[in-house]
mmCIF file of C-alpha atoms in Angstrom:
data_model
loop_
_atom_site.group_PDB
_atom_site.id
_atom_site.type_symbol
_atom_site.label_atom_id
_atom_site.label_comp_id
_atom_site.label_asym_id
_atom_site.label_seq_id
_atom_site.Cartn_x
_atom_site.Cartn_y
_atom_site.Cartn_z
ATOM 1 C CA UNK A 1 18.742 1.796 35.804
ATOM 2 C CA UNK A 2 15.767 2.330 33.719
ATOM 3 C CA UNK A 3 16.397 1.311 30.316
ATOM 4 C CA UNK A 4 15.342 2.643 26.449
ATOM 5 C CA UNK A 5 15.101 0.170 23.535
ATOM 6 C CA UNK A 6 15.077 1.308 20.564
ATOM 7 C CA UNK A 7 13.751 -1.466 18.939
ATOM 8 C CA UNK A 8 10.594 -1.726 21.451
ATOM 9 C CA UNK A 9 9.815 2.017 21.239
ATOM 10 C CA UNK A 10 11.113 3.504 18.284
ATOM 11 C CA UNK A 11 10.810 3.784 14.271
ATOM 12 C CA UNK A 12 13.760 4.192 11.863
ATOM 13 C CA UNK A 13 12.834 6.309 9.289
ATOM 14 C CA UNK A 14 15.100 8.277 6.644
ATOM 15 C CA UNK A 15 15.413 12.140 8.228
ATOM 16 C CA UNK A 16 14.085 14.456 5.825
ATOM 17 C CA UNK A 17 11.614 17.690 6.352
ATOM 18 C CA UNK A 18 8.688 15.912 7.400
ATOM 19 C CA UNK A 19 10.277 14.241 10.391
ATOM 20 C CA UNK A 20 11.077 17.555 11.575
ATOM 21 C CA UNK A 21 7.801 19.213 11.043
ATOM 22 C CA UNK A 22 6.414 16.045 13.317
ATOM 23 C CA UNK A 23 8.673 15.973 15.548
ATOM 24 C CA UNK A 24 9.708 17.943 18.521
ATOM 25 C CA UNK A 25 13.509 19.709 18.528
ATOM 26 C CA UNK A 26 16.263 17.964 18.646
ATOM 27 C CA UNK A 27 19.867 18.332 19.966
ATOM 28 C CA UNK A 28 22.397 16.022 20.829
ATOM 29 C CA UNK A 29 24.097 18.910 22.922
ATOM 30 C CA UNK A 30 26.752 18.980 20.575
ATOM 31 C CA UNK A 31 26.671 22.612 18.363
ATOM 32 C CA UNK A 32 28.354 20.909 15.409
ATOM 33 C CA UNK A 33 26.558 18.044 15.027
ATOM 34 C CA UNK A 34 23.041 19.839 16.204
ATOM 35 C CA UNK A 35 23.342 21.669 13.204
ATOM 36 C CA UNK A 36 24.864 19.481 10.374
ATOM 37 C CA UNK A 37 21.333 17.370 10.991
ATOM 38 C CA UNK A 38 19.292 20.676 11.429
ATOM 39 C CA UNK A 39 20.763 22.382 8.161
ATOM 40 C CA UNK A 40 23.483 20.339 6.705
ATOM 41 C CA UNK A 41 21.920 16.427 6.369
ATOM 42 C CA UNK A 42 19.195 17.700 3.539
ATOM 43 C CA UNK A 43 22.231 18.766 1.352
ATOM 44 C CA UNK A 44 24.217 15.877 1.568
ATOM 45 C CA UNK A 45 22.036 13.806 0.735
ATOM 46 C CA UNK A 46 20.924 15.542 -2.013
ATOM 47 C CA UNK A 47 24.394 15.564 -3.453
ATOM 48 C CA UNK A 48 24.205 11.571 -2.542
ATOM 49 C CA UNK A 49 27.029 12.290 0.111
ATOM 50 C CA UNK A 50 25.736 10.737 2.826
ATOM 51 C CA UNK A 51 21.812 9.726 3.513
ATOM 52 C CA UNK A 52 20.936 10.422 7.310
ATOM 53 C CA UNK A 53 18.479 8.053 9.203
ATOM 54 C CA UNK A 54 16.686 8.834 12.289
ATOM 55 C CA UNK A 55 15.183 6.672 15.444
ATOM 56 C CA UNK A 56 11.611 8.759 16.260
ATOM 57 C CA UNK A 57 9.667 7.442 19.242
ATOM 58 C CA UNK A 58 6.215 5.426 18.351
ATOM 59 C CA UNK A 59 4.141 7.209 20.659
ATOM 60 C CA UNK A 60 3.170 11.222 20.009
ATOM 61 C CA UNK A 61 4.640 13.835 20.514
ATOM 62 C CA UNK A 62 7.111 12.151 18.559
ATOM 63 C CA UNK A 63 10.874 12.333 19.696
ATOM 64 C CA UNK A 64 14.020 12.472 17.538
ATOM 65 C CA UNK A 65 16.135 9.719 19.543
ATOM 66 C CA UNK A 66 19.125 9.419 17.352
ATOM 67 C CA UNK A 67 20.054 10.102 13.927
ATOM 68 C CA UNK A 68 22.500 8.938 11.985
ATOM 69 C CA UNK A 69 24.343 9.669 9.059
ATOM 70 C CA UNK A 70 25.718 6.895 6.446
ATOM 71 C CA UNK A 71 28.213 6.983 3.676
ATOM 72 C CA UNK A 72 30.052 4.446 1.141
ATOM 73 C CA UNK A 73 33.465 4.726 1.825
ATOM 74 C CA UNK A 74 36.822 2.128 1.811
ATOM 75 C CA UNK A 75 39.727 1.216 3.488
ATOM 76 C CA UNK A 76 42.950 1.795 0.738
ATOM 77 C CA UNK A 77 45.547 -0.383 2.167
ATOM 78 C CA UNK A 78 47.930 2.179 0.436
ATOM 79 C CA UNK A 79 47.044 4.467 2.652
ATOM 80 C CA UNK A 80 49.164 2.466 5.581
ATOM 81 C CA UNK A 81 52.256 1.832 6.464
ATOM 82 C CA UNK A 82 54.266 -1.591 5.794
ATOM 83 C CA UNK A 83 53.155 -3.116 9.485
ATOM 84 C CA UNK A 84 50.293 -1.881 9.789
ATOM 85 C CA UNK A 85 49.172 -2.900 6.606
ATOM 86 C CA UNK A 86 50.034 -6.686 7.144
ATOM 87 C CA UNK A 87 48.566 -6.722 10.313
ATOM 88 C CA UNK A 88 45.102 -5.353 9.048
ATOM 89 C CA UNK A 89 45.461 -7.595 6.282
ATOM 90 C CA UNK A 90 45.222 -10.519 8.609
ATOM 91 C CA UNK A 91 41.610 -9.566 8.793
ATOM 92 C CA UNK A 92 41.047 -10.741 5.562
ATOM 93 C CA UNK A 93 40.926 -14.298 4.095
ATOM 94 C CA UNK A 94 44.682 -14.347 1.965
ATOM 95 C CA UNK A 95 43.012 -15.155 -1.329
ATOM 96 C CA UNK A 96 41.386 -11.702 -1.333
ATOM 97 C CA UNK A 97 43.390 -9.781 0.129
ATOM 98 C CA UNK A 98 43.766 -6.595 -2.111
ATOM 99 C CA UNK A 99 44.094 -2.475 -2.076
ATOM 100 C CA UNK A 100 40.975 -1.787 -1.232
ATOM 101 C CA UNK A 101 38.130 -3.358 0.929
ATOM 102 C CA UNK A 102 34.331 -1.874 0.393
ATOM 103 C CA UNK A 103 33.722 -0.099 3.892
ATOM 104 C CA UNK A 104 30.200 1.623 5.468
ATOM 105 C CA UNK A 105 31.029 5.456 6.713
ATOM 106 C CA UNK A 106 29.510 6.382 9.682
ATOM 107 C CA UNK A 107 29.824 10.577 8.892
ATOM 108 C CA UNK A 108 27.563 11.305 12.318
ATOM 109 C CA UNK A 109 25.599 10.226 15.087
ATOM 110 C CA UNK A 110 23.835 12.004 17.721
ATOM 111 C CA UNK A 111 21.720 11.004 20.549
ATOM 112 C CA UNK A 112 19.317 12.829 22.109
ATOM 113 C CA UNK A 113 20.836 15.309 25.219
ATOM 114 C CA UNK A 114 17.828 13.966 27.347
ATOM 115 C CA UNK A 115 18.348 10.573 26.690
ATOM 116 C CA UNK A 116 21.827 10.099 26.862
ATOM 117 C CA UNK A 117 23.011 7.481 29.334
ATOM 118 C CA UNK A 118 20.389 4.615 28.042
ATOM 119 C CA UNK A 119 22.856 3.110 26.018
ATOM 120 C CA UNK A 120 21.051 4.326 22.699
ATOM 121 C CA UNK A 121 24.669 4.971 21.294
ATOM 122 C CA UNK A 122 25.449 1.544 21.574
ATOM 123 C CA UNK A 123 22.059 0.566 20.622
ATOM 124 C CA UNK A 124 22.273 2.455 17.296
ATOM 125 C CA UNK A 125 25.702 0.843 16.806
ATOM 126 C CA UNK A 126 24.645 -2.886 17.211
ATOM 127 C CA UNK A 127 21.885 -2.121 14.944
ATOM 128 C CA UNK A 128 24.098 -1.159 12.136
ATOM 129 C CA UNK A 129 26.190 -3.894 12.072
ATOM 130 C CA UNK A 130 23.220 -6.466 11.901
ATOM 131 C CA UNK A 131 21.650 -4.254 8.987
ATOM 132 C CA UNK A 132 25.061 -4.057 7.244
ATOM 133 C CA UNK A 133 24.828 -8.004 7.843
ATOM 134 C CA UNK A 134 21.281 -8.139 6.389
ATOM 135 C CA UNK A 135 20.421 -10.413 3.378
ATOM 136 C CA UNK A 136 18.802 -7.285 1.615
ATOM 137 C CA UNK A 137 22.256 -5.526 1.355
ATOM 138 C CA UNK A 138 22.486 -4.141 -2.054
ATOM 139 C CA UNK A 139 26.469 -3.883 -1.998
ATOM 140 C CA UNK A 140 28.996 -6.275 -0.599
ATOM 141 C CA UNK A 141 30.776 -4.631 2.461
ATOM 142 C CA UNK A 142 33.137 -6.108 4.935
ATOM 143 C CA UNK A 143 34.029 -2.660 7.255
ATOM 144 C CA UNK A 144 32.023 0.081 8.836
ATOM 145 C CA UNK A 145 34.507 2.754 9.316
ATOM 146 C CA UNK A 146 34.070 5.978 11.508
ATOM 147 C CA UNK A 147 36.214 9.090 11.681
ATOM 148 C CA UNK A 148 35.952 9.438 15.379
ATOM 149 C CA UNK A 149 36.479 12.895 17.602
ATOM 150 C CA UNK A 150 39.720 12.159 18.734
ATOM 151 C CA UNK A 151 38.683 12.741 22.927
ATOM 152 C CA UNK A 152 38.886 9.972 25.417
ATOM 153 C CA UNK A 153 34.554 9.625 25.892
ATOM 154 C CA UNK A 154 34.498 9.412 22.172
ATOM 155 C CA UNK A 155 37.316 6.949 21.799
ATOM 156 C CA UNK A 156 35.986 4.320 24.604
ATOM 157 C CA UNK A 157 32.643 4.562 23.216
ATOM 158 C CA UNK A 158 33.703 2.764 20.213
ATOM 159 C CA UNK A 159 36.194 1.045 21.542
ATOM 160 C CA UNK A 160 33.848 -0.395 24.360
ATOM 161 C CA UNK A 161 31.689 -1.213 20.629
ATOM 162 C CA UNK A 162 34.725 -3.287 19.496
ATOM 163 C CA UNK A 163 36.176 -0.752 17.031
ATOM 164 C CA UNK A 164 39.860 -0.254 16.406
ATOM 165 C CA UNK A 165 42.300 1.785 15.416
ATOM 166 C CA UNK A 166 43.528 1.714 11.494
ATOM 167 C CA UNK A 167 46.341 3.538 12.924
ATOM 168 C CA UNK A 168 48.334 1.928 15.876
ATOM 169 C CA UNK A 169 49.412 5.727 16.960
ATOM 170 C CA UNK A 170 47.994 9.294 15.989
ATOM 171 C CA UNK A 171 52.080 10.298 14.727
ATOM 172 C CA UNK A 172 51.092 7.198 12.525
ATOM 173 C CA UNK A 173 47.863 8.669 11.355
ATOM 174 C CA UNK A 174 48.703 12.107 11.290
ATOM 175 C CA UNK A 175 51.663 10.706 8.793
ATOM 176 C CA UNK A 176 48.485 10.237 6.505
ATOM 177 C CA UNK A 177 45.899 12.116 7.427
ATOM 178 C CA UNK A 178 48.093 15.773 8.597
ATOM 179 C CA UNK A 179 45.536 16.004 11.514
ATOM 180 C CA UNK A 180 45.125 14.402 15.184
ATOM 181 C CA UNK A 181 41.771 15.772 15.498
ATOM 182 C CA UNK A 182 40.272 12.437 14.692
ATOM 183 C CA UNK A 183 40.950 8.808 15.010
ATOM 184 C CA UNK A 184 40.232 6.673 12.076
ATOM 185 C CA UNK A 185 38.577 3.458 14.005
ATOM 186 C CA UNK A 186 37.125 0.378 11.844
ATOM 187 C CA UNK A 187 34.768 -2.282 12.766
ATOM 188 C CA UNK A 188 35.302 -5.944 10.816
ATOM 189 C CA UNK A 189 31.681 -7.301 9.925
ATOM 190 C CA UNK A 190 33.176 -10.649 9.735
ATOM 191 C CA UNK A 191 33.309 -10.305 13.548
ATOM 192 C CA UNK B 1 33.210 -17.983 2.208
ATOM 193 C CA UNK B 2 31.698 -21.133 0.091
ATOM 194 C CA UNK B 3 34.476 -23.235 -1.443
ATOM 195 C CA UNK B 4 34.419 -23.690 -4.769
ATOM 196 C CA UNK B 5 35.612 -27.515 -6.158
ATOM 197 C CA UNK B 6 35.068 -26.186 -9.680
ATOM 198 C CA UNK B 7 37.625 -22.871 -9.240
ATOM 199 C CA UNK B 8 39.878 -24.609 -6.719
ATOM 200 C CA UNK B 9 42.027 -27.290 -8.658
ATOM 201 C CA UNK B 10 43.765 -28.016 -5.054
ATOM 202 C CA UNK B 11 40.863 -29.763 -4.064
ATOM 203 C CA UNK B 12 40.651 -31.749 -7.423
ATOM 204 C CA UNK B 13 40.040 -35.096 -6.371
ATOM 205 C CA UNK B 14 39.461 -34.231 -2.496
ATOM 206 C CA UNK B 15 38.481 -36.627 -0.410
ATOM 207 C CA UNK B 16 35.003 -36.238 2.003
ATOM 208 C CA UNK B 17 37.425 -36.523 4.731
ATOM 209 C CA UNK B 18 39.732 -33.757 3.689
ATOM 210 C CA UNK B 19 36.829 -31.278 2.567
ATOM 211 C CA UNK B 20 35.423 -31.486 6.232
ATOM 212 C CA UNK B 21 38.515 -30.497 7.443
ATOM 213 C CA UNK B 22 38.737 -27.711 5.066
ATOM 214 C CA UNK B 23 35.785 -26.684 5.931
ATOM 215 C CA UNK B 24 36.231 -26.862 9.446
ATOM 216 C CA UNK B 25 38.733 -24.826 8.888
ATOM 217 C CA UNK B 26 37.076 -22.408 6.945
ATOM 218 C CA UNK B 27 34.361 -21.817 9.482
ATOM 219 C CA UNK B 28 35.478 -18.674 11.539
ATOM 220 C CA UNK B 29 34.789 -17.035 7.922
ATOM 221 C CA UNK B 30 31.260 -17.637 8.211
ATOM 222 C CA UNK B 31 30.529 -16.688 12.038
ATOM 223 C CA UNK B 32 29.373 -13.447 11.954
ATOM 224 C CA UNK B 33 26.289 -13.786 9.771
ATOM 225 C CA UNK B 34 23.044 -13.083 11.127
ATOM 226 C CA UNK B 35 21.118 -15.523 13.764
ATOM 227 C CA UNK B 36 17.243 -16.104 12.872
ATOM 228 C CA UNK B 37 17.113 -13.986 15.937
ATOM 229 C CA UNK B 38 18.979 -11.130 14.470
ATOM 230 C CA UNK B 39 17.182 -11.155 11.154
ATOM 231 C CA UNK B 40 14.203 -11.483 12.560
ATOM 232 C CA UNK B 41 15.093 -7.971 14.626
ATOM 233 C CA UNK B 42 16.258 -6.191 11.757
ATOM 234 C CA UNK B 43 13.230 -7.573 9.629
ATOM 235 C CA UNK B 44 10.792 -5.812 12.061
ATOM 236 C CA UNK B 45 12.628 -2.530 12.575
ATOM 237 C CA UNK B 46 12.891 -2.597 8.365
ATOM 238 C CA UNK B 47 8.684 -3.370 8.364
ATOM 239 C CA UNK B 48 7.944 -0.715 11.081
ATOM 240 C CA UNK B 49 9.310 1.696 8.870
ATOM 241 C CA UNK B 50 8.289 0.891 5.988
ATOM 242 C CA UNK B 51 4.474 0.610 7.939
ATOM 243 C CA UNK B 52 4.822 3.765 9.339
ATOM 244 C CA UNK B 53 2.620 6.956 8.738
ATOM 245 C CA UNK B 54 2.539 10.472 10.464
#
């Protein structure tokens, strides 16, 4: 299979108007997520809700690969049941184990509909991880957390990225949470 | 995760033998930070941005 790196052939810049005016349309295929970064992504970030990032190809016309969107967020240990609790707690060295551990949101991602199947998902996954990693990390923080479409091809994607549940079951979650739409999945950057 | 001798009065008095094995110990902590190689990736994709014009 021909493959797409996004490293080789693409920039990460923060999305804002100018990316658009420079760069052709984008859609991920998805309605909901199409427009949260078409009319949605300027407003949250001027609220400081969530700052989006996008992956434009080098070469011109530019193309709007992925974009991203990134929150500060935790994990409230509170939040969890007895079991579940200690067993997520075994994540963490026992000396600092407390209520709360700083956590990374990722609020959206979308890859583009015409490049889908390039791995660019994964791609965009493995890259934040390493950046939350990064030396020039203003904040300390351990999790990258994601509030995941609760549908099987959403679910193995980051599973198959070595995410996993907070909640062992959705009756758990839903416990919390009063939904099953979504999954709350967590990735350990200790890993 | 460093380990501190000053904060840590259970290793008052440790021997060089015993800290090694503490540390040894320790060292799953420590193995996900960044390879050269990874730095060096996310250094680039960080200077390509902050290089590039429209």
């Amino acid at each position: 299979m021909e493959s797409f790196s996004l490293y080789e052939h693409c920039v990460m810049l923060p999305y804002d108007n100018k990316i658009k005016e420079n760069s052709l349309p984008f859609s991920c295929g998805n309605y909901d997520l199409d427009d949260f970064f078409q009319n949605e992504s300027e407003l949250y970030e001027k609220e400081l809700l969530g700052k989006t990032y996008c992956w434009i190809t080098e070469s011109r016309p530019h193309r709007i690969v992925a974009l991203f969107t990134l929150a500060n967020d935790s994990i409230k240990t509170i939040n969890l049941d007895k079991s579940t609790r200690n067993r997520f707690n075994r994540n963490i060295n026992n000396s600092k184990r407390g209520r709360s551990y700083p956590a990374a949101l990722i609020g959206r991602i979308g890859v583009n509909k015409g490049l889908q199947g390039f791995n660019i998902g994964s791609q965009l996954i493995d890259f934040i991880k390493k950046w939350f990693r990064h030396e020039d990390n203003k904040t300390g923080c351990r999790f990258l957390v994601v509030d995941a479409y609760n549908n099987p091809r959403t679910l193995k994607f980051y599973e198959n990225n070595n995410f996993k549940y907070l909640y062992r079951t959705e009756e758990e979650e839903e416990l919390y949470f009063k939904t099953t739409m979504t999954r709350m999945m967590y990735f350990d950057l200790k890993k | 995760m460093a380990i501190s001798i000053k904060s840590s009065p259970v290793l008052t008095g440790i021997t060089a033998k015993r800290f090694d094995a503490l540390v040894e110990q320790n060292k799953s902590i420590d193995a996900r930070t960044l390879s050269e190689t990874e730095k060096n990736q996310i250094d680039n994709v960080l200077m390509k941005s902050k290089n590039f014009s429209f």
